[in-house]
Amino acid sequence: MPTLRDAGVALFAISYDSIEILSAFARKHGITFALLSDHGSRVIRQLGLVNERVQDDHAHYGIASNARHVGLPYPGVFALDERGIIVQKRFHESYRVRDTGASLVDQTLGGLLTIQPDEAVHEEEAVRVRVWLDSPTYAFFQRLRVNVEISVAPGFHLYGQPAPAGFVPLSVQVAPIENVEIGAAEWPTPHQFHVDGLDEKFWAHEGTVHTSLPLTFSAPPGAGDHVVNVTVSYQACSDSACLAPASVSRSLPVREVALVGRELPARDR
Amino acid sequence: MPLPARDFTKIGPNEGERFPDLQLPDQSGIMVDLHAARGSRKALVVFYRSADW
């Protein structure tokens, strides 16, 4: 994962596997970051990360129980700052849903990394919209995020929700895709905004706003490539005037890849 | 019936705390002290199921 290294971020991946298993895994996949072996799960236990309910969970997710479920950690990530302080942690319910490395980085250390080059940019008076996926590929049951960044020129704002009557609030729509769960956009908190002459208060965004929506690919392997159609709607206003409401639509291709160590089933192309 | 939602903020060390010291061997068998190896860099510490299954 060279982008992490370029950003000066150290990466440590911890599992209960033996050194031998990790060594073989690293060789096979060309991994150069640290795979730490917590064989026996001593550290996982000390940190309170053992999934005691894993038997129930696995039954729930349709996975037969097994001795190797003993001492399993909850899957997740801690993001540490320069002093080693935990600035964010993120854990999952299910072992089958995994963030991509890029997604974890974007979520946890947001803004630290340069954005993937595979992005769509729309620029017009006062507003710049960038739309990108955090990976151009997906694997079965992986989670990707659709990222949207909207920058508005100084002196302008974009309405959040609720917007004043007659104005278009900032929103992002992702067109439905078969067997892809599309989560809700997470927005930063808008500023409260007062319009002279109106009693109501409104919510507005200024500067640069970033949001993302999770996509979970739940079709069995072999579902094939998809196109993610994203539409961003907004209206930019200054204190004295508003630009016309606008919508930017972009299509982002995402290619299916096999799970690590597996082949995609054959299919007609 | 879905399982009841879990409060993941209560699992493991908390945000705002220093990540605990730990020493574990890496894939080459070399003992790694997490904070020493990190130096003054930011870090991601990922816990995952297994590389084996």
mmCIF file of C-alpha atoms in Angstrom:
data_model
loop_
_atom_site.group_PDB
_atom_site.id
_atom_site.type_symbol
_atom_site.label_atom_id
_atom_site.label_comp_id
_atom_site.label_asym_id
_atom_site.label_seq_id
_atom_site.Cartn_x
_atom_site.Cartn_y
_atom_site.Cartn_z
ATOM 1 C CA MET A 1 0.000 0.000 0.000
ATOM 2 C CA PRO A 2 2.449 2.679 -1.172
ATOM 3 C CA THR A 3 -0.003 5.566 -0.750
ATOM 4 C CA LEU A 4 -0.035 5.026 3.010
ATOM 5 C CA ARG A 5 3.717 5.049 3.105
ATOM 6 C CA ASP A 6 3.871 8.156 0.934
ATOM 7 C CA ALA A 7 1.599 9.876 3.417
ATOM 8 C CA GLY A 8 3.906 8.943 6.281
ATOM 9 C CA VAL A 9 1.368 6.615 7.873
ATOM 10 C CA ALA A 10 2.577 3.410 9.499
ATOM 11 C CA LEU A 11 0.365 0.369 8.977
ATOM 12 C CA PHE A 12 0.157 -2.589 11.346
ATOM 13 C CA ALA A 13 -2.180 -5.494 10.645
ATOM 14 C CA ILE A 14 -2.773 -7.838 13.573
ATOM 15 C CA SER A 15 -4.306 -11.308 13.502
ATOM 16 C CA TYR A 16 -3.986 -14.474 15.536
ATOM 17 C CA ASP A 17 -2.186 -16.278 12.725
ATOM 18 C CA SER A 18 1.217 -17.880 13.268
ATOM 19 C CA ILE A 19 4.371 -16.257 11.874
ATOM 20 C CA GLU A 20 4.568 -19.079 9.306
ATOM 21 C CA ILE A 21 1.081 -18.367 7.958
ATOM 22 C CA LEU A 22 1.747 -14.622 7.814
ATOM 23 C CA SER A 23 5.087 -15.180 6.130
ATOM 24 C CA ALA A 24 3.478 -17.303 3.403
ATOM 25 C CA PHE A 25 0.614 -14.817 3.009
ATOM 26 C CA ALA A 26 2.996 -11.843 2.713
ATOM 27 C CA ARG A 27 5.144 -13.632 0.131
ATOM 28 C CA LYS A 28 2.152 -14.724 -1.917
ATOM 29 C CA HIS A 29 0.610 -11.245 -2.057
ATOM 30 C CA GLY A 30 3.770 -9.149 -2.031
ATOM 31 C CA ILE A 31 2.879 -7.490 1.290
ATOM 32 C CA THR A 32 5.657 -5.359 2.754
ATOM 33 C CA PHE A 33 3.873 -3.687 5.673
ATOM 34 C CA ALA A 34 3.935 -5.291 9.115
ATOM 35 C CA LEU A 35 1.698 -8.317 9.610
ATOM 36 C CA LEU A 36 1.893 -8.895 13.344
ATOM 37 C CA SER A 37 1.319 -12.351 14.754
ATOM 38 C CA ASP A 38 -0.724 -12.521 17.951
ATOM 39 C CA HIS A 39 -0.698 -16.306 18.008
ATOM 40 C CA GLY A 40 -2.772 -17.362 21.013
ATOM 41 C CA SER A 41 -4.597 -13.984 20.964
ATOM 42 C CA ARG A 42 -2.828 -12.650 24.091
ATOM 43 C CA VAL A 43 -2.787 -9.033 22.896
ATOM 44 C CA ILE A 44 -6.251 -9.310 21.357
ATOM 45 C CA ARG A 45 -7.511 -10.413 24.790
ATOM 46 C CA GLN A 46 -5.585 -7.722 26.674
ATOM 47 C CA LEU A 47 -7.090 -5.040 24.467
ATOM 48 C CA GLY A 48 -10.590 -6.391 25.040
ATOM 49 C CA LEU A 49 -11.127 -7.107 21.362
ATOM 50 C CA VAL A 50 -12.098 -10.782 21.567
ATOM 51 C CA ASN A 51 -15.412 -11.409 19.937
ATOM 52 C CA GLU A 52 -17.040 -13.511 22.670
ATOM 53 C CA ARG A 53 -20.204 -13.736 20.675
ATOM 54 C CA VAL A 54 -18.543 -15.035 17.584
ATOM 55 C CA GLN A 55 -20.307 -18.418 17.752
ATOM 56 C CA ASP A 56 -23.688 -16.707 17.849
ATOM 57 C CA ASP A 57 -22.585 -14.280 15.183
ATOM 58 C CA HIS A 58 -21.329 -16.916 12.864
ATOM 59 C CA ALA A 59 -24.516 -18.898 13.268
ATOM 60 C CA HIS A 60 -26.336 -15.658 12.538
ATOM 61 C CA TYR A 61 -24.296 -15.024 9.417
ATOM 62 C CA GLY A 62 -24.635 -18.623 8.322
ATOM 63 C CA ILE A 63 -21.078 -19.716 9.086
ATOM 64 C CA ALA A 64 -20.692 -23.016 10.944
ATOM 65 C CA SER A 65 -18.992 -22.740 14.344
ATOM 66 C CA ASN A 66 -15.441 -23.913 14.559
ATOM 67 C CA ALA A 67 -12.522 -24.103 17.000
ATOM 68 C CA ARG A 68 -10.659 -21.435 15.064
ATOM 69 C CA HIS A 69 -13.318 -18.927 16.125
ATOM 70 C CA VAL A 70 -11.772 -18.934 19.614
ATOM 71 C CA GLY A 71 -9.797 -15.755 20.297
ATOM 72 C CA LEU A 72 -10.939 -13.984 17.146
ATOM 73 C CA PRO A 73 -10.864 -10.206 17.360
ATOM 74 C CA TYR A 74 -13.641 -7.962 16.218
ATOM 75 C CA PRO A 75 -12.518 -6.823 12.768
ATOM 76 C CA GLY A 76 -11.700 -3.149 12.710
ATOM 77 C CA VAL A 77 -9.148 -0.406 12.764
ATOM 78 C CA PHE A 78 -7.650 2.157 15.127
ATOM 79 C CA ALA A 79 -6.271 5.377 13.670
ATOM 80 C CA LEU A 80 -3.462 6.931 15.736
ATOM 81 C CA ASP A 81 -2.092 10.445 15.515
ATOM 82 C CA GLU A 82 1.605 11.376 15.699
ATOM 83 C CA ARG A 83 1.583 10.982 19.490
ATOM 84 C CA GLY A 84 -0.046 7.553 19.348
ATOM 85 C CA ILE A 85 -3.418 8.849 20.553
ATOM 86 C CA ILE A 86 -6.452 7.015 19.143
ATOM 87 C CA VAL A 87 -8.246 9.552 16.993
ATOM 88 C CA GLN A 88 -10.789 7.126 15.571
ATOM 89 C CA LYS A 89 -11.792 3.524 15.817
ATOM 90 C CA ARG A 90 -14.099 1.647 13.516
ATOM 91 C CA PHE A 91 -15.347 -1.880 13.984
ATOM 92 C CA HIS A 92 -17.678 -4.071 12.005
ATOM 93 C CA GLU A 93 -20.490 -6.402 12.970
ATOM 94 C CA SER A 94 -19.696 -8.852 10.248
ATOM 95 C CA TYR A 95 -16.456 -10.402 9.093
ATOM 96 C CA ARG A 96 -17.841 -10.534 5.616
ATOM 97 C CA VAL A 97 -18.061 -6.778 5.159
ATOM 98 C CA ARG A 98 -14.634 -5.232 4.917
ATOM 99 C CA ASP A 99 -13.565 -1.719 4.212
ATOM 100 C CA THR A 100 -10.953 -1.385 1.530
ATOM 101 C CA GLY A 101 -7.597 -0.086 2.661
ATOM 102 C CA ALA A 102 -8.255 3.118 0.781
ATOM 103 C CA SER A 103 -11.636 3.508 2.403
ATOM 104 C CA LEU A 104 -10.205 3.042 5.886
ATOM 105 C CA VAL A 105 -7.580 5.634 5.210
ATOM 106 C CA ASP A 106 -10.049 8.077 3.763
ATOM 107 C CA GLN A 107 -12.426 7.571 6.660
ATOM 108 C CA THR A 108 -9.929 7.692 9.429
ATOM 109 C CA LEU A 109 -7.218 10.031 8.263
ATOM 110 C CA GLY A 110 -9.399 11.984 5.849
ATOM 111 C CA GLY A 111 -7.667 14.555 3.735
ATOM 112 C CA LEU A 112 -4.243 13.205 4.486
ATOM 113 C CA LEU A 113 -3.861 11.402 1.227
ATOM 114 C CA THR A 114 -4.086 12.657 -2.280
ATOM 115 C CA ILE A 115 -7.259 11.523 -3.927
ATOM 116 C CA GLN A 116 -7.321 8.703 -6.428
ATOM 117 C CA PRO A 117 -6.662 10.012 -9.939
ATOM 118 C CA ASP A 118 -9.784 8.268 -11.188
ATOM 119 C CA GLU A 119 -12.195 11.044 -10.352
ATOM 120 C CA ALA A 120 -14.708 13.227 -12.136
ATOM 121 C CA VAL A 121 -14.409 16.985 -11.711
ATOM 122 C CA HIS A 122 -17.038 19.535 -12.575
ATOM 123 C CA GLU A 123 -16.193 23.206 -12.341
ATOM 124 C CA GLU A 124 -18.366 26.209 -12.883
ATOM 125 C CA GLU A 125 -18.805 29.659 -11.463
ATOM 126 C CA ALA A 126 -18.309 29.545 -7.690
ATOM 127 C CA VAL A 127 -18.599 25.730 -7.376
ATOM 128 C CA ARG A 128 -16.299 22.788 -7.955
ATOM 129 C CA VAL A 129 -17.571 19.222 -7.587
ATOM 130 C CA ARG A 130 -15.346 16.162 -7.416
ATOM 131 C CA VAL A 131 -16.754 12.641 -7.391
ATOM 132 C CA TRP A 132 -14.696 9.496 -6.951
ATOM 133 C CA LEU A 133 -14.769 5.930 -5.690
ATOM 134 C CA ASP A 134 -12.112 4.958 -3.208
ATOM 135 C CA SER A 135 -11.186 2.011 -5.393
ATOM 136 C CA PRO A 136 -11.708 1.287 -9.105
ATOM 137 C CA THR A 137 -12.335 -2.360 -8.207
ATOM 138 C CA TYR A 138 -14.508 -4.341 -5.820
ATOM 139 C CA ALA A 139 -14.623 -7.882 -4.543
ATOM 140 C CA PHE A 140 -17.591 -9.850 -3.231
ATOM 141 C CA PHE A 141 -18.955 -8.367 0.005
ATOM 142 C CA GLN A 142 -16.421 -5.595 0.018
ATOM 143 C CA ARG A 143 -17.434 -2.102 0.963
ATOM 144 C CA LEU A 144 -16.446 0.862 -1.184
ATOM 145 C CA ARG A 145 -17.324 4.465 -0.665
ATOM 146 C CA VAL A 146 -18.547 7.015 -3.159
ATOM 147 C CA ASN A 147 -16.846 10.266 -2.227
ATOM 148 C CA VAL A 148 -18.141 13.695 -3.115
ATOM 149 C CA GLU A 149 -16.296 16.918 -2.434
ATOM 150 C CA ILE A 150 -17.921 20.246 -3.163
ATOM 151 C CA SER A 151 -15.962 23.475 -2.904
ATOM 152 C CA VAL A 152 -17.739 26.794 -2.985
ATOM 153 C CA ALA A 153 -15.982 30.112 -3.596
ATOM 154 C CA PRO A 154 -15.484 32.551 -0.702
ATOM 155 C CA GLY A 155 -18.613 34.641 -0.130
ATOM 156 C CA PHE A 156 -20.875 31.845 -1.364
ATOM 157 C CA HIS A 157 -22.680 29.135 0.551
ATOM 158 C CA LEU A 158 -24.651 26.003 -0.263
ATOM 159 C CA TYR A 159 -27.890 25.240 1.543
ATOM 160 C CA GLY A 160 -28.032 22.181 3.755
ATOM 161 C CA GLN A 161 -31.319 20.691 4.913
ATOM 162 C CA PRO A 162 -33.788 22.188 5.563
ATOM 163 C CA ALA A 163 -33.305 24.797 2.849
ATOM 164 C CA PRO A 164 -35.531 27.853 2.529
ATOM 165 C CA ALA A 165 -38.589 27.323 0.346
ATOM 166 C CA GLY A 166 -37.699 27.600 -3.315
ATOM 167 C CA PHE A 167 -34.020 26.786 -2.836
ATOM 168 C CA VAL A 168 -32.291 23.501 -3.608
ATOM 169 C CA PRO A 169 -30.386 21.917 -0.703
ATOM 170 C CA LEU A 170 -27.123 20.052 -1.229
ATOM 171 C CA SER A 171 -27.812 16.364 -1.845
ATOM 172 C CA VAL A 172 -26.161 13.320 -3.387
ATOM 173 C CA GLN A 173 -28.082 10.535 -5.092
ATOM 174 C CA VAL A 174 -26.646 7.220 -6.214
ATOM 175 C CA ALA A 175 -28.842 5.399 -8.724
ATOM 176 C CA PRO A 176 -29.918 1.924 -7.500
ATOM 177 C CA ILE A 177 -27.690 -0.949 -8.588
ATOM 178 C CA GLU A 178 -28.835 -4.551 -8.390
ATOM 179 C CA ASN A 179 -27.315 -6.395 -5.406
ATOM 180 C CA VAL A 180 -25.515 -3.295 -4.172
ATOM 181 C CA GLU A 181 -26.614 -1.780 -0.885
ATOM 182 C CA ILE A 182 -26.248 1.970 -0.971
ATOM 183 C CA GLY A 183 -25.908 3.619 2.426
ATOM 184 C CA ALA A 184 -26.839 7.124 3.447
ATOM 185 C CA ALA A 185 -24.537 10.064 2.851
ATOM 186 C CA GLU A 186 -22.824 11.327 5.979
ATOM 187 C CA TRP A 187 -22.660 15.105 5.938
ATOM 188 C CA PRO A 188 -20.666 17.444 8.101
ATOM 189 C CA THR A 189 -22.842 19.626 10.320
ATOM 190 C CA PRO A 190 -23.895 22.739 8.417
ATOM 191 C CA HIS A 191 -23.694 26.214 9.931
ATOM 192 C CA GLN A 192 -26.856 27.900 11.008
ATOM 193 C CA PHE A 193 -27.598 30.673 8.583
ATOM 194 C CA HIS A 194 -29.883 33.660 8.868
ATOM 195 C CA VAL A 195 -31.410 35.458 5.898
ATOM 196 C CA ASP A 196 -32.210 39.129 6.543
ATOM 197 C CA GLY A 197 -35.921 39.772 6.488
ATOM 198 C CA LEU A 198 -36.840 36.160 7.252
ATOM 199 C CA ASP A 199 -37.483 34.828 10.735
ATOM 200 C CA GLU A 200 -36.514 31.289 9.875
ATOM 201 C CA LYS A 201 -32.975 30.017 10.305
ATOM 202 C CA PHE A 202 -31.441 27.784 7.682
ATOM 203 C CA TRP A 203 -28.480 25.477 7.432
ATOM 204 C CA ALA A 204 -25.656 26.269 5.065
ATOM 205 C CA HIS A 205 -22.268 24.867 4.087
ATOM 206 C CA GLU A 206 -19.288 27.043 3.231
ATOM 207 C CA GLY A 207 -15.819 26.322 1.897
ATOM 208 C CA THR A 208 -15.236 22.656 1.104
ATOM 209 C CA VAL A 209 -17.725 19.955 2.044
ATOM 210 C CA HIS A 210 -16.902 16.265 1.854
ATOM 211 C CA THR A 211 -19.361 13.428 2.104
ATOM 212 C CA SER A 212 -19.306 9.752 1.318
ATOM 213 C CA LEU A 213 -21.809 6.931 0.895
ATOM 214 C CA PRO A 214 -20.959 3.268 1.511
ATOM 215 C CA LEU A 215 -21.632 0.722 -1.221
ATOM 216 C CA THR A 216 -21.729 -2.933 -0.214
ATOM 217 C CA PHE A 217 -21.504 -5.452 -3.040
ATOM 218 C CA SER A 218 -23.602 -8.413 -1.949
ATOM 219 C CA ALA A 219 -24.041 -10.368 -5.184
ATOM 220 C CA PRO A 220 -22.137 -13.683 -5.334
ATOM 221 C CA PRO A 221 -18.726 -13.555 -7.022
ATOM 222 C CA GLY A 222 -19.092 -13.307 -10.784
ATOM 223 C CA ALA A 223 -21.700 -10.523 -10.707
ATOM 224 C CA GLY A 224 -19.412 -8.524 -12.954
ATOM 225 C CA ASP A 225 -18.543 -4.896 -13.448
ATOM 226 C CA HIS A 226 -20.854 -2.050 -12.525
ATOM 227 C CA VAL A 227 -21.278 1.614 -13.262
ATOM 228 C CA VAL A 228 -22.057 3.828 -10.288
ATOM 229 C CA ASN A 229 -24.168 6.804 -11.354
ATOM 230 C CA VAL A 230 -23.852 9.703 -8.933
ATOM 231 C CA THR A 231 -25.861 12.921 -9.045
ATOM 232 C CA VAL A 232 -24.991 15.922 -6.894
ATOM 233 C CA SER A 233 -27.629 18.664 -6.621
ATOM 234 C CA TYR A 234 -26.987 22.050 -5.061
ATOM 235 C CA GLN A 235 -27.568 25.756 -5.253
ATOM 236 C CA ALA A 236 -24.868 28.302 -4.519
ATOM 237 C CA CYS A 237 -25.836 31.660 -3.082
ATOM 238 C CA SER A 238 -23.993 34.716 -1.870
ATOM 239 C CA ASP A 239 -25.499 37.154 0.614
ATOM 240 C CA SER A 240 -27.011 39.123 -2.238
ATOM 241 C CA ALA A 241 -27.723 36.678 -5.066
ATOM 242 C CA CYS A 242 -28.211 33.033 -5.924
ATOM 243 C CA LEU A 243 -26.933 31.105 -8.883
ATOM 244 C CA ALA A 244 -29.380 28.791 -10.648
ATOM 245 C CA PRO A 245 -29.829 25.370 -9.022
ATOM 246 C CA ALA A 246 -27.513 22.838 -10.603
ATOM 247 C CA SER A 247 -27.118 19.084 -10.890
ATOM 248 C CA VAL A 248 -23.930 17.288 -11.759
ATOM 249 C CA SER A 249 -24.140 13.628 -12.816
ATOM 250 C CA ARG A 250 -21.160 11.393 -13.196
ATOM 251 C CA SER A 251 -20.738 7.704 -14.049
ATOM 252 C CA LEU A 252 -17.931 5.882 -12.264
ATOM 253 C CA PRO A 253 -17.010 2.403 -13.497
ATOM 254 C CA VAL A 254 -16.089 -0.228 -10.915
ATOM 255 C CA ARG A 255 -14.547 -3.516 -11.953
ATOM 256 C CA GLU A 256 -15.042 -6.806 -10.151
ATOM 257 C CA VAL A 257 -11.921 -8.558 -8.899
ATOM 258 C CA ALA A 258 -11.564 -11.925 -7.196
ATOM 259 C CA LEU A 259 -11.248 -12.252 -3.443
ATOM 260 C CA VAL A 260 -7.653 -12.654 -2.333
ATOM 261 C CA GLY A 261 -6.528 -16.179 -3.157
ATOM 262 C CA ARG A 262 -9.629 -17.002 -5.221
ATOM 263 C CA GLU A 263 -10.569 -16.987 -8.882
ATOM 264 C CA LEU A 264 -13.647 -15.332 -10.308
ATOM 265 C CA PRO A 265 -16.105 -17.862 -11.721
ATOM 266 C CA ALA A 266 -16.032 -18.043 -15.504
ATOM 267 C CA ARG A 267 -18.719 -16.028 -17.254
ATOM 268 C CA ASP A 268 -19.585 -14.827 -20.728
ATOM 269 C CA ARG A 269 -18.041 -11.549 -21.663
ATOM 270 C CA MET B 1 -34.188 -11.904 13.910
ATOM 271 C CA PRO B 2 -31.142 -9.659 13.665
ATOM 272 C CA LEU B 3 -28.764 -9.713 16.602
ATOM 273 C CA PRO B 4 -29.046 -6.675 18.856
ATOM 274 C CA ALA B 5 -26.742 -3.873 17.789
ATOM 275 C CA ARG B 6 -23.497 -3.689 19.693
ATOM 276 C CA ASP B 7 -21.947 -0.503 20.979
ATOM 277 C CA PHE B 8 -18.594 -0.623 19.255
ATOM 278 C CA THR B 9 -17.440 2.552 21.001
ATOM 279 C CA LYS B 10 -17.135 0.427 24.172
ATOM 280 C CA ILE B 11 -14.966 -2.265 22.624
ATOM 281 C CA GLY B 12 -11.219 -1.977 23.093
ATOM 282 C CA PRO B 13 -9.222 1.142 23.959
ATOM 283 C CA ASN B 14 -11.146 4.401 23.640
ATOM 284 C CA GLU B 15 -10.723 7.316 21.297
ATOM 285 C CA GLY B 16 -8.645 9.996 23.001
ATOM 286 C CA GLU B 17 -6.475 7.437 24.810
ATOM 287 C CA ARG B 18 -2.961 6.499 23.833
ATOM 288 C CA PHE B 19 -2.965 3.170 22.034
ATOM 289 C CA PRO B 20 -1.483 0.606 24.467
ATOM 290 C CA ASP B 21 2.116 -0.504 24.050
ATOM 291 C CA LEU B 22 2.461 -3.817 22.328
ATOM 292 C CA GLN B 23 5.237 -6.026 21.034
ATOM 293 C CA LEU B 24 4.486 -8.783 18.550
ATOM 294 C CA PRO B 25 6.557 -10.635 15.936
ATOM 295 C CA ASP B 26 6.013 -9.700 12.305
ATOM 296 C CA GLN B 27 5.896 -12.017 9.279
ATOM 297 C CA SER B 28 9.707 -12.301 9.350
ATOM 298 C CA GLY B 29 9.690 -13.305 13.006
ATOM 299 C CA ILE B 30 11.242 -9.970 14.051
ATOM 300 C CA MET B 31 9.786 -8.554 17.267
ATOM 301 C CA VAL B 32 8.058 -5.231 16.534
ATOM 302 C CA ASP B 33 7.324 -2.627 19.212
ATOM 303 C CA LEU B 34 4.366 -0.787 17.718
ATOM 304 C CA HIS B 35 5.072 2.690 19.063
ATOM 305 C CA ALA B 36 8.823 2.414 18.496
ATOM 306 C CA ALA B 37 8.271 1.249 14.895
ATOM 307 C CA ARG B 38 5.769 4.058 14.363
ATOM 308 C CA GLY B 39 8.242 6.681 15.550
ATOM 309 C CA SER B 40 6.467 10.019 15.132
ATOM 310 C CA ARG B 41 4.272 8.838 12.269
ATOM 311 C CA LYS B 42 0.517 8.497 12.300
ATOM 312 C CA ALA B 43 -0.586 4.896 12.166
ATOM 313 C CA LEU B 44 -3.419 2.556 11.324
ATOM 314 C CA VAL B 45 -3.709 -0.557 13.484
ATOM 315 C CA VAL B 46 -5.944 -3.051 11.726
ATOM 316 C CA PHE B 47 -7.404 -6.125 13.415
ATOM 317 C CA TYR B 48 -8.628 -8.704 10.965
ATOM 318 C CA ARG B 49 -10.036 -12.186 11.003
ATOM 319 C CA SER B 50 -7.173 -14.272 9.680
ATOM 320 C CA ALA B 51 -4.855 -14.462 6.708
ATOM 321 C CA ASP B 52 -5.488 -18.198 6.611
ATOM 322 C CA TRP B 53 -9.232 -18.610 6.090
#
